[in-house]
Short mmCIF file of C-alpha atoms and ligand atoms in Angstrom, two decimals:
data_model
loop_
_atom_site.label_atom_id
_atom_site.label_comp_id
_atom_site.label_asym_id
_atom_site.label_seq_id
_atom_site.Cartn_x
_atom_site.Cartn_y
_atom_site.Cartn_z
CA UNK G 1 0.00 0.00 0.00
CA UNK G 2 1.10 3.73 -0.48
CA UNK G 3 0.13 6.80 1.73
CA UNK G 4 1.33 10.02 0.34
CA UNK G 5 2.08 12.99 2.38
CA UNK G 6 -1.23 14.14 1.30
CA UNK G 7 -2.95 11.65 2.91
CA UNK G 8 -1.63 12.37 5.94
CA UNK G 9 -2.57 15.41 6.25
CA UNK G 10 -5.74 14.87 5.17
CA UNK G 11 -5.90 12.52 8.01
CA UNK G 12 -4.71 14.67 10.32
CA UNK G 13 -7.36 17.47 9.10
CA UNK G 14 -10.14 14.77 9.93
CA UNK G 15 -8.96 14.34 13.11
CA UNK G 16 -9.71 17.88 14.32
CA UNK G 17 -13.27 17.08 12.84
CA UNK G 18 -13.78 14.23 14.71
CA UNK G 19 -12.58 15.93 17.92
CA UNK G 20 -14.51 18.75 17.32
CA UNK G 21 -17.98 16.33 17.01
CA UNK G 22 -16.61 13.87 19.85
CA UNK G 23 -15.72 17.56 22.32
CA UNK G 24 -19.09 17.65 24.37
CA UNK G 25 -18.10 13.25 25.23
CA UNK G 26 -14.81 13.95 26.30
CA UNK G 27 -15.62 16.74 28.34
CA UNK G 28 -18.33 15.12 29.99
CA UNK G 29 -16.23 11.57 31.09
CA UNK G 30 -13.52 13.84 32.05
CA UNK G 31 -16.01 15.84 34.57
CA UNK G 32 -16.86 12.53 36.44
CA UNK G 33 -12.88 12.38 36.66
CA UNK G 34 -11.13 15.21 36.45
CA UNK G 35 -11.56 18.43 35.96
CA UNK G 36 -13.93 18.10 32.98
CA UNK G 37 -11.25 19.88 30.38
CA UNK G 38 -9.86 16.81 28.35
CA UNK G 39 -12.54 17.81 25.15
CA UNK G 40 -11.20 21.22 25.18
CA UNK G 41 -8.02 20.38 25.77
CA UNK G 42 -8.23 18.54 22.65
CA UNK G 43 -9.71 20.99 20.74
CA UNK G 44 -7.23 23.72 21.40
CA UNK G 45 -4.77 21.48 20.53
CA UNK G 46 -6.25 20.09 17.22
CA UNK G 47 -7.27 23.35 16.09
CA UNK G 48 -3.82 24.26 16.85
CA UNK G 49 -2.98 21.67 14.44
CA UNK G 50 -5.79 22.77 12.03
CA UNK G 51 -4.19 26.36 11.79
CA UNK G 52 -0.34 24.88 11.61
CA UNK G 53 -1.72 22.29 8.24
CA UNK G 54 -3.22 25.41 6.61
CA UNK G 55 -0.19 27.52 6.81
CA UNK G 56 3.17 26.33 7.24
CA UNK G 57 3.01 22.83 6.39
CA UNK G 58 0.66 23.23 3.44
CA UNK G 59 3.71 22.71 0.63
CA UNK G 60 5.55 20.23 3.10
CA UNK G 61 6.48 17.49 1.74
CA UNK G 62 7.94 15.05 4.34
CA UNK G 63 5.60 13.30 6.39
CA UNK G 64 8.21 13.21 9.12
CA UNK G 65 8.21 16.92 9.46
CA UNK G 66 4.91 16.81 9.37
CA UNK G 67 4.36 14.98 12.30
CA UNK G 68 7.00 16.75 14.07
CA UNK G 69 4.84 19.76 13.60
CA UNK G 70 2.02 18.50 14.56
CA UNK G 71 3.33 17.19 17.89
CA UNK G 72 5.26 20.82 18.53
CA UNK G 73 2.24 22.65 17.79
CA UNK G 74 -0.07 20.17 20.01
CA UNK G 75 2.19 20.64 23.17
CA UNK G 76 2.37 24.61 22.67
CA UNK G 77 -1.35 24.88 22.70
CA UNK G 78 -2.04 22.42 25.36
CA UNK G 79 -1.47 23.21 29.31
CA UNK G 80 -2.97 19.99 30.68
CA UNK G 81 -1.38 16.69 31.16
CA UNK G 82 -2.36 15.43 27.61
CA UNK G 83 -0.08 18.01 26.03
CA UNK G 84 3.42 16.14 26.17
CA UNK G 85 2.00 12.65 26.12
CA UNK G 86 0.20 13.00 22.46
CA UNK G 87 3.38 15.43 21.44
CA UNK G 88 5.94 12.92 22.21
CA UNK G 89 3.82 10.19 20.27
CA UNK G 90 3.28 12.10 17.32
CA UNK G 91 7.25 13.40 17.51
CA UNK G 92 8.57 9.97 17.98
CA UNK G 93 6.69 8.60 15.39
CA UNK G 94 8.23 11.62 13.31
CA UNK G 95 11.53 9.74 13.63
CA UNK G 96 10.72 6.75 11.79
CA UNK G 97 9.04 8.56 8.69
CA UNK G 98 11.49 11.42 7.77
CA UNK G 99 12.59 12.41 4.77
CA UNK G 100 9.65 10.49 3.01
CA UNK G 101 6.85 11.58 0.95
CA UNK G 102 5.08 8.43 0.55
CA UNK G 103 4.83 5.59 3.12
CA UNK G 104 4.23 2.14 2.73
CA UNK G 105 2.40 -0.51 5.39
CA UNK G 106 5.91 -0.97 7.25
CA UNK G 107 6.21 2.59 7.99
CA UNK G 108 3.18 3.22 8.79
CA UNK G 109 2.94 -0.13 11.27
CA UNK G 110 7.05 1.64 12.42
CA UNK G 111 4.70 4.98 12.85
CA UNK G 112 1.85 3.87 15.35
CA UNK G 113 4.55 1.25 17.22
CA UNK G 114 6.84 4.39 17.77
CA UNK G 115 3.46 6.75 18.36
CA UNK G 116 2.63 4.42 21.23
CA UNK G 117 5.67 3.66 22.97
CA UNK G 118 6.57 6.95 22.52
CA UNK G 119 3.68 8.48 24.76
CA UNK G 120 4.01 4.95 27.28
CA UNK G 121 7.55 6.39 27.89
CA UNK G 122 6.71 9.75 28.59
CA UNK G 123 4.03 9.28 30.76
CA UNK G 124 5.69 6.03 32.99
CA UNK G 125 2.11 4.74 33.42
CA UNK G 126 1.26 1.19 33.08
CA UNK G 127 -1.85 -1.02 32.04
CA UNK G 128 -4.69 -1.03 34.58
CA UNK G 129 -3.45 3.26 35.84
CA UNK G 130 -6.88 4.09 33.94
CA UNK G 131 -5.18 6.57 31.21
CA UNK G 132 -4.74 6.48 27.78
CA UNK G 133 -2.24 3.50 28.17
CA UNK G 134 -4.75 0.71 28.78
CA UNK G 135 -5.65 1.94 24.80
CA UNK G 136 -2.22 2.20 23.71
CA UNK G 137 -0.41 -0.52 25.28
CA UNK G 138 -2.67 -3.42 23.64
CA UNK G 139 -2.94 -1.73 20.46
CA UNK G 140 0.90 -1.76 20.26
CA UNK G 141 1.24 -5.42 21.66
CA UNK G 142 -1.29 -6.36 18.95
CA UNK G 143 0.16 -4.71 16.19
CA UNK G 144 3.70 -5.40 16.72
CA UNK G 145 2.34 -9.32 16.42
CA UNK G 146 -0.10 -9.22 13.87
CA UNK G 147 1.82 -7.12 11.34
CA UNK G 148 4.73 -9.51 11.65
CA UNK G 149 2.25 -12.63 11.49
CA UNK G 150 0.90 -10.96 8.04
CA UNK G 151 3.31 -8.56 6.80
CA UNK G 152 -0.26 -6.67 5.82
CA UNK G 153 -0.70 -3.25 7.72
CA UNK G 154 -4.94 -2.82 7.37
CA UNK G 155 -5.58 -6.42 8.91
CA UNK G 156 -2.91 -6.03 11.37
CA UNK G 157 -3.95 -2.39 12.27
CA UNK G 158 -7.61 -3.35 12.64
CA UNK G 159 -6.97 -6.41 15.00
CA UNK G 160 -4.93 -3.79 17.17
CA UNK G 161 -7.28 -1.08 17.27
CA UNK G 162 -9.68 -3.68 18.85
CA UNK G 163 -7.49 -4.50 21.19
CA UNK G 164 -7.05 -0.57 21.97
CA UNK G 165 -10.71 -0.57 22.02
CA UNK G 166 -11.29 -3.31 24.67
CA UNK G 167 -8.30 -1.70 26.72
CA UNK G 168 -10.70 1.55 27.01
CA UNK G 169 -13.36 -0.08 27.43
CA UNK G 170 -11.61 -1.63 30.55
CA UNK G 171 -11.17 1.27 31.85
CA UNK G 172 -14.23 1.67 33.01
CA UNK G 173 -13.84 -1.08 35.69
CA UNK G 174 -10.31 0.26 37.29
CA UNK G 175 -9.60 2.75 39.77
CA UNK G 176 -7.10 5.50 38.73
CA UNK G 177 -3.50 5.23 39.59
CA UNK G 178 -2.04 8.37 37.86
CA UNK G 179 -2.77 11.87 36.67
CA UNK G 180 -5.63 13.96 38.05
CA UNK G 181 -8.41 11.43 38.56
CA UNK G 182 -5.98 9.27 41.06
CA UNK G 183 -7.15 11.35 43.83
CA UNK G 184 -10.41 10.49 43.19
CA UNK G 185 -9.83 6.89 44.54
CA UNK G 186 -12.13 3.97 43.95
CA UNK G 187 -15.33 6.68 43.48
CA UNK G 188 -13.21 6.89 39.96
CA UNK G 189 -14.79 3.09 39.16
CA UNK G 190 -17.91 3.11 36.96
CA UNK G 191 -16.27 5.75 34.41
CA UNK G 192 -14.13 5.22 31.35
CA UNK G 193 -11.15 7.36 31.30
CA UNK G 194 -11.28 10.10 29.33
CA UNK G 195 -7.37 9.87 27.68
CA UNK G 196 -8.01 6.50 26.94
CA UNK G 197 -10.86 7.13 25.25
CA UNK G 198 -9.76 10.27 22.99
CA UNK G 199 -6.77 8.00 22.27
CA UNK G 200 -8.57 4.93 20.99
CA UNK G 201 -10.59 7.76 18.67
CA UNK G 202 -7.46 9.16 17.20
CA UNK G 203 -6.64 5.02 16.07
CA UNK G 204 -10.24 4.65 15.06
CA UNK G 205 -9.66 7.46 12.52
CA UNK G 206 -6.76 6.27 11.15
CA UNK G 207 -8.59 2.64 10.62
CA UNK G 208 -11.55 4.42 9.16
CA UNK G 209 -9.36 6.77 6.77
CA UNK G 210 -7.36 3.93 5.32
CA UNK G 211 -10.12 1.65 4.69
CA UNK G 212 -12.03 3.93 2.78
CA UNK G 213 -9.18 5.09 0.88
CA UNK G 214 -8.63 1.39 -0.23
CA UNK G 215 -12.33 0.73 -0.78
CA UNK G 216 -11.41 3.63 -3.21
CA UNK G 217 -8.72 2.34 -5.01
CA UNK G 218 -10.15 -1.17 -5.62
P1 ADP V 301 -5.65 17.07 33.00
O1 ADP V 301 -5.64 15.82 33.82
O2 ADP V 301 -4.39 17.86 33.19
O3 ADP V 301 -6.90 17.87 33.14
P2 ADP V 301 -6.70 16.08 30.48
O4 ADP V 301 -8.03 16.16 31.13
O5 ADP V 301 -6.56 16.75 29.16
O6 ADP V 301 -5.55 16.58 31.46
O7 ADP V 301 -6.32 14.56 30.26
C1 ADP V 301 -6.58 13.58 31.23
C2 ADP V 301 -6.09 12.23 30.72
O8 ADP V 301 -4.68 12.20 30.70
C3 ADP V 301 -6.49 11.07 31.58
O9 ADP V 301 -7.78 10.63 31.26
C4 ADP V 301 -5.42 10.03 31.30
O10 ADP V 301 -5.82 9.15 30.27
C5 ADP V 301 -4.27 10.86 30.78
N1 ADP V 301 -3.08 10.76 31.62
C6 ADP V 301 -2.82 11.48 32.73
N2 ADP V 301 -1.61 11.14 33.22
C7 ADP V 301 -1.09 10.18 32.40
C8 ADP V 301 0.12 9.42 32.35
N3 ADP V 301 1.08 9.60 33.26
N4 ADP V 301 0.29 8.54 31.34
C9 ADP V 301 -0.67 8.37 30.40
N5 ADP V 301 -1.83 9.06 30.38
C10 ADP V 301 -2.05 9.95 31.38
MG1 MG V 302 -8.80 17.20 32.68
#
């Protein structure tokens, strides 16, 4: 498969949509939680993004710069705790695509596996904290396997955002070990965690963007 530097920014651009309609959800978890700012948060921070794609990396051609970008400009706009967790993702998975214009299933399976660890690392949290790492962790796990298993990047990619998916979904169940929420106790059971759940979204988009782009080319 091929994904142009186009693409990605078009996938980028429909992930500020999708934040934008998904705002109000995040918000509302993260007020059971926190301090009910993690849809905002995300909106600053994708319209951020939004403003950075129509101006300075409109002619950009390498999807690694790109990214870096988009990271940069996501922890400038964002004061919460999300800020350098999604920046470091999104700049680590910079690393592995630079200096290309088009990337095939192996970078883009190098780009998520590097997206996830990359955020894992920065934030020291592990599986069953309740944050975004209960998504990520999985996801990674499951891709790393699956896309050496089929050397394929959809299949792989969709078996591991459904593992992302059931790690959210577990959050609901746990009591929160880290970030703001923590002090919250066991009254945080019965809620899923906002982070984790804006983070299996952002996966989800990137699932639903490739597919249709090769129901497209078929
Ligand atoms: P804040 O807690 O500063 O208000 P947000 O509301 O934007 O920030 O984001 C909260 C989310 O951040 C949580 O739901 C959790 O998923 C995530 N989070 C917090 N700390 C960590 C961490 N150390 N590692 C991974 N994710 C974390
Ligand atoms: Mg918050």
């Amino acid at each position: 498969m091929e994904f142009t530097v186009s693409e990605l920014k078009e996938y980028f651009n429909s992930v500020v949509n999708m934040i934008e309609e998904q705002k109000d959800y995040l918000c509302e978890l993260d007020r059971k939680l926190g301090d009910g700012d993690h849809g905002v948060t995300m909106s600053i921070g994708w319209q951020a993004i939004k403003e950075s794609l129509n101006n300075e990396l409109l002619n950009e051609e390498d999807c690694g710069k790109v990214s870096i970008k988009v990271g940069k400009t996501f922890l400038s706009a964002v004061g919460s705790s999300v800020g350098p967790l999604y920046a470091t993702g999104f700049m680590r998975g910079a690393k592995v695509i630079k200096n290309k214009t088009v990337l095939n299933g192996e970078d883009l399976a190098q780009f998520w596996l590097a997206f996830g660890k990359g955020v894992k690392e920065r934030g020291q949290a592990d599986v069953g904290d309740k944050t975004m790492i209960d998504t990520l962790e999985p996801f990674v796990n499951v891709l790393e396997e699956k896309f050496n298993d089929y050397q394929e990047f959809l299949s792989a990619f969709s078996e591991a955002v459904d593992a992302g998916e059931e790690g959210m979904k577990s959050t609901k169940d746990l009591t929160s070990k880290k970030g703001r929420s923590s002090r919250l106790g066991e009254r945080s059971i019965g809620v899923q965690d906002p982070g984790a759940t804006s983070a299996y979204l952002i996966l989800n988009e990137f699932f639903n963007f490739v597919k249709s782009r090769s129901v497209q080319a078929n």
